[in-house]
Backbone as a ProteinNet text record, in pm:
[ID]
protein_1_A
[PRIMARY]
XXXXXXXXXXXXXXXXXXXXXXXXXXXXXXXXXXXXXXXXXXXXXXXXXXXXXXXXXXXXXXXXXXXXXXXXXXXXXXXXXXXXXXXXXXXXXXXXXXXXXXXXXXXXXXXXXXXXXXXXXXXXXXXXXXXXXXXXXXXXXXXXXXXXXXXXXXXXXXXXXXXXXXXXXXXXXXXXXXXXXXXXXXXXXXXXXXXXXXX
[TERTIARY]
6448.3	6354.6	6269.5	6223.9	6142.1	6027.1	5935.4	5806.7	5709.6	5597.2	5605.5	5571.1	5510.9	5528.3	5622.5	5737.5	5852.9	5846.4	5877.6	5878	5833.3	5651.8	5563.6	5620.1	5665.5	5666.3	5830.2	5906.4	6003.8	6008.9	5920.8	5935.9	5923.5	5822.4	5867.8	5940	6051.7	6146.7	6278.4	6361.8	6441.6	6569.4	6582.8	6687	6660.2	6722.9	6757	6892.5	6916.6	7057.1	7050.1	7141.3	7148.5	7293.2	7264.1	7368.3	7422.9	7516.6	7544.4	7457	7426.6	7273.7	7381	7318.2	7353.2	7357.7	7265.9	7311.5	7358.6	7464.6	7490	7384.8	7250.5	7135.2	7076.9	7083.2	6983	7119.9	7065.9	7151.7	7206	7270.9	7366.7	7275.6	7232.3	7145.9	7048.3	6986.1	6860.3	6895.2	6957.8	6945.7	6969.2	7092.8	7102.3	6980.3	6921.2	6806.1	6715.3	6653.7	6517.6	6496.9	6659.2	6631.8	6712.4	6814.8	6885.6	6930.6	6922.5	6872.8	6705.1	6617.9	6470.5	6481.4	6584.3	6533.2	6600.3	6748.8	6816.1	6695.8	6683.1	6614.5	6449	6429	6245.3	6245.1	6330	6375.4	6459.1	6545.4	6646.2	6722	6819.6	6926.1	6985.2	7030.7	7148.1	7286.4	7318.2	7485.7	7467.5	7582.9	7639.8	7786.3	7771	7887	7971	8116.3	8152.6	8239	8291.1	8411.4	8481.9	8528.1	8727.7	8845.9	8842.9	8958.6	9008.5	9114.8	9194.8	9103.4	9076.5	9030	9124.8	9132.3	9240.5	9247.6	9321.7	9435.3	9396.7	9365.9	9334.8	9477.1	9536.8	9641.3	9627.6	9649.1	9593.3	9649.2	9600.7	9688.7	9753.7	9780.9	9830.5	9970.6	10095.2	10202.3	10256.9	10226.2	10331.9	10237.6	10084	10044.3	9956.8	9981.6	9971.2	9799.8	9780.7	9586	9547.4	9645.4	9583.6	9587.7	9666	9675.4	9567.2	9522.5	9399.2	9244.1	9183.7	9060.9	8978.8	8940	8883.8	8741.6	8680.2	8494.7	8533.4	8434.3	8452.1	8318.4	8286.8	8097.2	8098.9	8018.9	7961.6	7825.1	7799.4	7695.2	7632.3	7475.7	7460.2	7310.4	7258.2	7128.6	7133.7	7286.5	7237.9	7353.6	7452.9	7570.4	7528.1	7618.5	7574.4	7466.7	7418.5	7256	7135.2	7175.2	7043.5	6971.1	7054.1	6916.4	6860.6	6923.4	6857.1	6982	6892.3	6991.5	6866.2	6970.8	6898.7	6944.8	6865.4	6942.3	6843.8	6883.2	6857.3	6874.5	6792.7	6870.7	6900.5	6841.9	6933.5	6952.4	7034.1	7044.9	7099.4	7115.6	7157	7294.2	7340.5	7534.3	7523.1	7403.4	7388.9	7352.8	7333.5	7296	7356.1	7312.7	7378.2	7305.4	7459.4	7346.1	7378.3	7309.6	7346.9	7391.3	7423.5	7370.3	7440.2	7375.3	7418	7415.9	7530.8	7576.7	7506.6	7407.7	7322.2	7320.2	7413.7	7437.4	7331.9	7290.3	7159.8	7284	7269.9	7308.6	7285.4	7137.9	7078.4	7183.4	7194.2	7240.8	7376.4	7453.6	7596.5	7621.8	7537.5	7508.2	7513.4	7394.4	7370.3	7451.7	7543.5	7621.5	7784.4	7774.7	7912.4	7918.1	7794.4	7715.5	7774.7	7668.3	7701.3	7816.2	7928.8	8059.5	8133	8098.1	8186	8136.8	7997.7	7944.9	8004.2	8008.5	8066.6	8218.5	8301.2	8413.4	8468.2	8331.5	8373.3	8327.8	8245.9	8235.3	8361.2	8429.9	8600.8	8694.2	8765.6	8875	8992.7	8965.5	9094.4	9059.8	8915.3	8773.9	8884.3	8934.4	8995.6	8872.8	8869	8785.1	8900.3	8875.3	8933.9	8866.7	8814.9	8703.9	8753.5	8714	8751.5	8707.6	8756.3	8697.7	8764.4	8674	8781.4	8721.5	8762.3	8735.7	8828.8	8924.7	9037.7	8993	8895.4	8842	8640.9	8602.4	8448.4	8459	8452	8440.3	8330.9	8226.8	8133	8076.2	7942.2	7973.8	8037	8172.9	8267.5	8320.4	8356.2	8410.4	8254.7	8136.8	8043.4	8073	8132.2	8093.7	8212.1	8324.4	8468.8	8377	8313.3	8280.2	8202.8	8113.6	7998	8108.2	8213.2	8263	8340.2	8347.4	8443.6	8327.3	8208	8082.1	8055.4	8016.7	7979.4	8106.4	8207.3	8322.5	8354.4	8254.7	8301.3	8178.3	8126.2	8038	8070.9	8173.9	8262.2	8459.9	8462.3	8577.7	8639.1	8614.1	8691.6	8729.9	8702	8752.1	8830.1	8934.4	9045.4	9015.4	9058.5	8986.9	9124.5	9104.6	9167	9100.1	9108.5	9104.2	9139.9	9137.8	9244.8	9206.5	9249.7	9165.5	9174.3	9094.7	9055.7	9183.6	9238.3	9357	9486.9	9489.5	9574.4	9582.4	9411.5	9385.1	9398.1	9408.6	9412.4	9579.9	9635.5	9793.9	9834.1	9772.3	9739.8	9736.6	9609.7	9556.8	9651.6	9747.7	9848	9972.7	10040.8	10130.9	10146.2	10080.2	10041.8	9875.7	9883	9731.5	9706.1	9770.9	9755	9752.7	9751	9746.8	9588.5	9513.5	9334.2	9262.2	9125	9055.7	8891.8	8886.6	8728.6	8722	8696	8655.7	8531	8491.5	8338.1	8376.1	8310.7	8319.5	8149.2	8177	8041	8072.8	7972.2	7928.6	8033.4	8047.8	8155.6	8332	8351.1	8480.5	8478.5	8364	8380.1	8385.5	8385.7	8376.4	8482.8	8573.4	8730.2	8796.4	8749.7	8811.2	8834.8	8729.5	8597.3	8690.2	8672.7	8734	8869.2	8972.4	9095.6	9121.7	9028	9049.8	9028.1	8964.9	8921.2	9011.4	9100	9159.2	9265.1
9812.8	9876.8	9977.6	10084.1	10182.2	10145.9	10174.7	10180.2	10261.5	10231.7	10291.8	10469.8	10481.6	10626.7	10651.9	10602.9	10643.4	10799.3	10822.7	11001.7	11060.9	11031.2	11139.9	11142	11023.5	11035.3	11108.4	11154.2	11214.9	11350.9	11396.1	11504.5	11645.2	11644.7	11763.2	11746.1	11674.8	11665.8	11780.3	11815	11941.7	11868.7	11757	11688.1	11532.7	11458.8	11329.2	11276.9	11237.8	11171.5	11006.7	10969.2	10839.1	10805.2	10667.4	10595.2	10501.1	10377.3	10300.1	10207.1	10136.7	10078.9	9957	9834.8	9682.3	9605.5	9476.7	9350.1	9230.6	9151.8	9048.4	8966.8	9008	8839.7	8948.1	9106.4	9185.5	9224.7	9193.9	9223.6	9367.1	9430.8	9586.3	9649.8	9642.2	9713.3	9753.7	9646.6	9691.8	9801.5	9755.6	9847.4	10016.5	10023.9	10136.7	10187.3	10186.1	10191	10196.2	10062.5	10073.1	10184.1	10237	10276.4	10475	10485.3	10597.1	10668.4	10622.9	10633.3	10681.2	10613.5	10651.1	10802.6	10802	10956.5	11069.2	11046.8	11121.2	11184.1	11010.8	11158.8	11175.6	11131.1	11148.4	11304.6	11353.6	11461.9	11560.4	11498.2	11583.5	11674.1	11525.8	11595.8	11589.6	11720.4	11655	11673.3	11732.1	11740.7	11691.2	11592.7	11503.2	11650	11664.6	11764	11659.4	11589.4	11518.3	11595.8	11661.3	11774.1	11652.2	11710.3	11594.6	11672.8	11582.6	11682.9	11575.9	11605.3	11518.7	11567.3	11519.8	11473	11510.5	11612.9	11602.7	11455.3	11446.5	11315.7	11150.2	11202.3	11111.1	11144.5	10998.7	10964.3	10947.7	11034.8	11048.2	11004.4	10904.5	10869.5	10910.8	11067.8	11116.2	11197.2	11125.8	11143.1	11249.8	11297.4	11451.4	11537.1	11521.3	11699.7	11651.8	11781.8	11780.5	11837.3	11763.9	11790.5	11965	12023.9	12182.5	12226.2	12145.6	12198.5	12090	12044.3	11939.1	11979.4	12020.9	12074.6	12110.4	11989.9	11960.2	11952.4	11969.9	11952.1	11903	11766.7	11715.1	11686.2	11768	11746.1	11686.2	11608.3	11471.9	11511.8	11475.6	11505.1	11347.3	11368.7	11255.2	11229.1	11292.5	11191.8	11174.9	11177.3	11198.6	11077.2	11094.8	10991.9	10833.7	10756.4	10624.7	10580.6	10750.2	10679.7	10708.8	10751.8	10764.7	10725.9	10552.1	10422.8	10364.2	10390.4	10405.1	10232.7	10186.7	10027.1	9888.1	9765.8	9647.9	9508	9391.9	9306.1	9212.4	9174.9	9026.5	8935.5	8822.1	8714.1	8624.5	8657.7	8593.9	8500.2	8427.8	8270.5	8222	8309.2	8219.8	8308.7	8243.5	8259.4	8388.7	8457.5	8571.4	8653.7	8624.7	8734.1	8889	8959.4	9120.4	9194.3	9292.6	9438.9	9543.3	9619.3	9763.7	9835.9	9954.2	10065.7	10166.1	10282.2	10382.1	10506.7	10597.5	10700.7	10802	10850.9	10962.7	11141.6	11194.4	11343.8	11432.1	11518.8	11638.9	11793.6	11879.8	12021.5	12069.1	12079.2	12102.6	12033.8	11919.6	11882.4	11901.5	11889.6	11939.1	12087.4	12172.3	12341.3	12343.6	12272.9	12327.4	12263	12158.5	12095.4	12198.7	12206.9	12291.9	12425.7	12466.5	12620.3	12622.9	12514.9	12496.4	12455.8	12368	12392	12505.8	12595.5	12747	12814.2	12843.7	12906.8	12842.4	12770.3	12668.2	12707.9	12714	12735.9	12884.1	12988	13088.4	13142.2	13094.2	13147.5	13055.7	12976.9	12959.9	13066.6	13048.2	13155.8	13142.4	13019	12986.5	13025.3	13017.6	13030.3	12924.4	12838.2	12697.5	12640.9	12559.1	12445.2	12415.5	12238.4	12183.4	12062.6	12041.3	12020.4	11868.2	11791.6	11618	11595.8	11541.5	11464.1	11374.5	11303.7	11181.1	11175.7	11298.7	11320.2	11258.9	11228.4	11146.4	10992.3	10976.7	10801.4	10880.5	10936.5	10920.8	11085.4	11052.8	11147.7	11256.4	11186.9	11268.9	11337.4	11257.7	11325.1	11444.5	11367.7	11439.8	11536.5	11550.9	11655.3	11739.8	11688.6	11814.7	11869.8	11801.7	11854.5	11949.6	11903.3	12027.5	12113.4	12119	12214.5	12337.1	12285.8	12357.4	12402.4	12398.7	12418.9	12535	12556.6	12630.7	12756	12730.2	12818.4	12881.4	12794.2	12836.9	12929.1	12911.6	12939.9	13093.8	13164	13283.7	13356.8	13312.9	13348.5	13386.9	13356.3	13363.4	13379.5	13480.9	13520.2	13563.8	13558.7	13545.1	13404.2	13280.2	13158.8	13165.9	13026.8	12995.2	12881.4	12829.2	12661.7	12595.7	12481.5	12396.7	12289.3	12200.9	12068	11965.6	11846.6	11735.7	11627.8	11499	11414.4	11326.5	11198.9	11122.3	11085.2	11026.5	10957.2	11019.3	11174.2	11241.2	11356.6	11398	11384.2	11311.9	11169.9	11052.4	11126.9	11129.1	11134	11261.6	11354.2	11497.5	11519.8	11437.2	11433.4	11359.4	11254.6	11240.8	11341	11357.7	11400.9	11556.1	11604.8	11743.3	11811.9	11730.8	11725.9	11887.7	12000.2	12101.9	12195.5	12145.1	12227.5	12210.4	12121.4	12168.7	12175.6	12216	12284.1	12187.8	12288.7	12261	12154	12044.6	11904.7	11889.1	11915.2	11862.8	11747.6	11641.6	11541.1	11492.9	11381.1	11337.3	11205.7	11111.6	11042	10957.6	10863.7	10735.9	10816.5	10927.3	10926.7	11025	11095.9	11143.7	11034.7	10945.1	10815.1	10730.4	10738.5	10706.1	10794.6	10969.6	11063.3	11035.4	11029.8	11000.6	10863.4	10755.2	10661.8	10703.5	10684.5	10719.6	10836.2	10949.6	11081.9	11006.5	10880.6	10837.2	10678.1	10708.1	10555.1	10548.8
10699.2	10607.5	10683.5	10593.2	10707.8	10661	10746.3	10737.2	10607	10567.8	10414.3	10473.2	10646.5	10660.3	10752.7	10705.4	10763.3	10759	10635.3	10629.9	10685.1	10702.7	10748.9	10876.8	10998.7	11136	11154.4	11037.6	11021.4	11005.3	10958	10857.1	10974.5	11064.3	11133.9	11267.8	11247.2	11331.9	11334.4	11414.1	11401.5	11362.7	11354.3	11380.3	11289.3	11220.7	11212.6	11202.5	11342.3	11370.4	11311.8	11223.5	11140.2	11184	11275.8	11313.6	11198.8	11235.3	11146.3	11100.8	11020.8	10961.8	10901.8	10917.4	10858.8	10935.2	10929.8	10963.8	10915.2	10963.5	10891.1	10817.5	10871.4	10831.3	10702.5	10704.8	10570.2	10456	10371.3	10202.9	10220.1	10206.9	10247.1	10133.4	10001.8	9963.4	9977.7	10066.8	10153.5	10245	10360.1	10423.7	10402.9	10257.9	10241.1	10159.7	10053.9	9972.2	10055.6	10156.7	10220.5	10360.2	10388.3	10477.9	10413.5	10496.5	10419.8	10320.9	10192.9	10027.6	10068.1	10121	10141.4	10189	10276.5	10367.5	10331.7	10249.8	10189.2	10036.5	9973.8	9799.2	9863.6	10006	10013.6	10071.7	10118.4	10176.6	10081.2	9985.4	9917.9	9981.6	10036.9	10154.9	10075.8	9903.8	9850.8	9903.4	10030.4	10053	10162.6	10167.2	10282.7	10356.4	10483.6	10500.9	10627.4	10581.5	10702.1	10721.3	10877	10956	10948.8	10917.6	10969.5	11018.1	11134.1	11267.3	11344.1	11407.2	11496	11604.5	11742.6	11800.8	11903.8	12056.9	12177.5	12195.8	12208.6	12282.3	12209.6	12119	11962.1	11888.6	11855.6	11797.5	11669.2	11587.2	11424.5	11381.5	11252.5	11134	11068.2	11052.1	10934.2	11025.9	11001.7	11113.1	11126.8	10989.3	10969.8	10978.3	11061.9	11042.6	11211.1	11241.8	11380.3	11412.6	11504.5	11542.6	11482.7	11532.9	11501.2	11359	11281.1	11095.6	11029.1	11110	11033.9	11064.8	10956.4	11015.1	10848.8	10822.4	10633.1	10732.3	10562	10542.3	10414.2	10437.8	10287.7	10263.5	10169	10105.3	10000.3	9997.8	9914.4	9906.1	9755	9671	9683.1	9766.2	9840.8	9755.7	9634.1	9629.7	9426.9	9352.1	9216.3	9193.1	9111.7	9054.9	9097	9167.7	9197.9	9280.1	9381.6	9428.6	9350.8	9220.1	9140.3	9152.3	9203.2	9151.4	8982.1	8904.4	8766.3	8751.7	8695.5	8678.2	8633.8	8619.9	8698.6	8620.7	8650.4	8634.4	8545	8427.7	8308	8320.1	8292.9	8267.3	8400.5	8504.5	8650.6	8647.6	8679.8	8714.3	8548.9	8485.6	8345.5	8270.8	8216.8	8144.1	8111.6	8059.7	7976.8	8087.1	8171.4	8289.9	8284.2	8335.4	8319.5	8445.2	8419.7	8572	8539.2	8525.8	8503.8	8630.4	8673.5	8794.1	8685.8	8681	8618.5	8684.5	8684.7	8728.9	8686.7	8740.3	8679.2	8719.3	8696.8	8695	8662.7	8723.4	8670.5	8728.2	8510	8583.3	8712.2	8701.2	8838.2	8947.8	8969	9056.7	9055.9	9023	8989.5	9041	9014.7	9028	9182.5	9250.2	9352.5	9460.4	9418.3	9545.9	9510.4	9408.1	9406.2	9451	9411.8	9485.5	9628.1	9690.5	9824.2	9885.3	9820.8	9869	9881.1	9757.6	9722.7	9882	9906.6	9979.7	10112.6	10154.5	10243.1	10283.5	10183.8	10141.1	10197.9	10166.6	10170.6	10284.7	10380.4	10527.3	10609.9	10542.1	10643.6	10646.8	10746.5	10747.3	10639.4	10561	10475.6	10304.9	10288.5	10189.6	10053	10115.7	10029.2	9950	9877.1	9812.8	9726.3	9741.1	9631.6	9564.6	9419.4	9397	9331.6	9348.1	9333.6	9223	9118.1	9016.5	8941.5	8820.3	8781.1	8626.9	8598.2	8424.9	8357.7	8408.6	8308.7	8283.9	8334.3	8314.2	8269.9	8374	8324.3	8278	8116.3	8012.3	7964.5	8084.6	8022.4	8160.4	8292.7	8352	8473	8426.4	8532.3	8452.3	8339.4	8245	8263.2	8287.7	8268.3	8421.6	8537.7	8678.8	8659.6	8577.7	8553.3	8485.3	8411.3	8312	8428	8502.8	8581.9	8728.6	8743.6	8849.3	8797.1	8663	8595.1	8636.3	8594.6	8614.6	8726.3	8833.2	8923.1	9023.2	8985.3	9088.8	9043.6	8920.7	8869.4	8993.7	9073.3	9136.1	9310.3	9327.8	9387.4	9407.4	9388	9311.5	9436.6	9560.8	9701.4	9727.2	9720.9	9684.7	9604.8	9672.2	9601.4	9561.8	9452.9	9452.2	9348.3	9335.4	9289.5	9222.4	9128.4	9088.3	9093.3	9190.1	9163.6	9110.8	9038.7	9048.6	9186.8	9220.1	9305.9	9377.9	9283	9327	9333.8	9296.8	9347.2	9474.1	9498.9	9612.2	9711.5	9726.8	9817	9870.6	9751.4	9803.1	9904	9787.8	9871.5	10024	10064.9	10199.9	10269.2	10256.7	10341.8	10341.2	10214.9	10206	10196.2	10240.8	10184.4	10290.3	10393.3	10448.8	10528.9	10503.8	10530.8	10457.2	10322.4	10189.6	10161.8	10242	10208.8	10306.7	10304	10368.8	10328	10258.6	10225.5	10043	10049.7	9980.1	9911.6	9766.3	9769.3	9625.6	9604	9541.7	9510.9	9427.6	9366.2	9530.1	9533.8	9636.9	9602.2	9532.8	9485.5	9556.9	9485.5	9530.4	9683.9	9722.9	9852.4	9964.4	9927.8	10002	10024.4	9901.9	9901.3	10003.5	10000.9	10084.3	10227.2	10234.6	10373.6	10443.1	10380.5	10421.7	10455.9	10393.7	10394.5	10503.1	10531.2	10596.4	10745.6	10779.3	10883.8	10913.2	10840.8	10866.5	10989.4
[MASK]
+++++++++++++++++++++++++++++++++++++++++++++++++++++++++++++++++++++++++++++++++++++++++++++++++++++++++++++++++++++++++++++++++++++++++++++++++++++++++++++++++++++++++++++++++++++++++++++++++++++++

């Protein structure tokens, strides 16, 4: 947990390097909420940017593409969808019990992480983006993040971009792992990426 002036002894720092955070004896929601959830929306770090690259004389997982054709940015939209925070729980301890967590999307927020991928996108030498989503199951707002990507991408008309969903991306990135470049996703599935891109 941070301190309640965590922030302030943060805030004019040039730098905050965030290692791995959890212990077996603290609840995993704590630590993410009390500590990195705190510094991500107290700050409004909304884009997570992870490089993903093979590594010299690192033996990569992905068999068919060789260290030099691998070289993704996958940005994750890091303070709105599942870290909203907006949720909670009834009833505890009894048959009727219930929990919410709800996925909470803002235009605003949608705008400015896709903004920043395009822009992202377009100072590479490849100016790729391929934009993750999973409108075929969440109808509303992932069909609005298709809708606003349709928007923002007329704003950049030197980008090339694409659509996939989640799980045909997953496949993508093995089978096909030199056909992308630049990745931006809501937090839940940049995390499937993320994982998998690091396995």
């Amino acid at each position: 947990m941070m301190p309640a002036d965590g922030l302030d002894a943060l805030r004019n720092k040039d730098a905050i390097l965030f290692g791995s955070a959890g212990d077996p004896h603290i609840p995993d929601h704590i630590t993410l909420w009390g500590l990195r959830l705190k510094i991500c929306q107290g700050f409004d770090q909304y884009a997570n940017v992870r490089p993903t690259r093979i590594l010299p004389g690192i033996d990569g997982p992905l068999k068919r593409c060789k260290a030099e054709e691998l070289n993704w940015v996958i940005v994750r939209e890091n303070s709105e969808g599942e870290y909203s925070g907006v949720g909670g729980r009834v009833h505890q301890g009894h048959p009727i019990e219930a929990a919410t967590d709800v996925s909470i999307m803002t235009r605003v927020g949608v705008e400015r992480i896709l903004r920043y991928a395009f822009k992202l996108a377009q100072s590479r030498p490849r100016k790729l983006l391929t934009v993750v989503t999973k409108s075929n199951a969440q109808r509303h707002a992932m069909v609005m993040w298709d809708e606003i990507t349709l928007e923002v991408s007329s704003e950049f008309p030197d980008v090339t971009w694409d659509k996939e969903l989640v799980d045909a991306a997953t496949a993508r990135m093995v089978n096909r792992p030199a056909s992308l470049d630049t990745l931006v996703a809501t937090n839940l599935h940049a995390d499937i990426l993320s994982d998998l891109a690091a396995a």
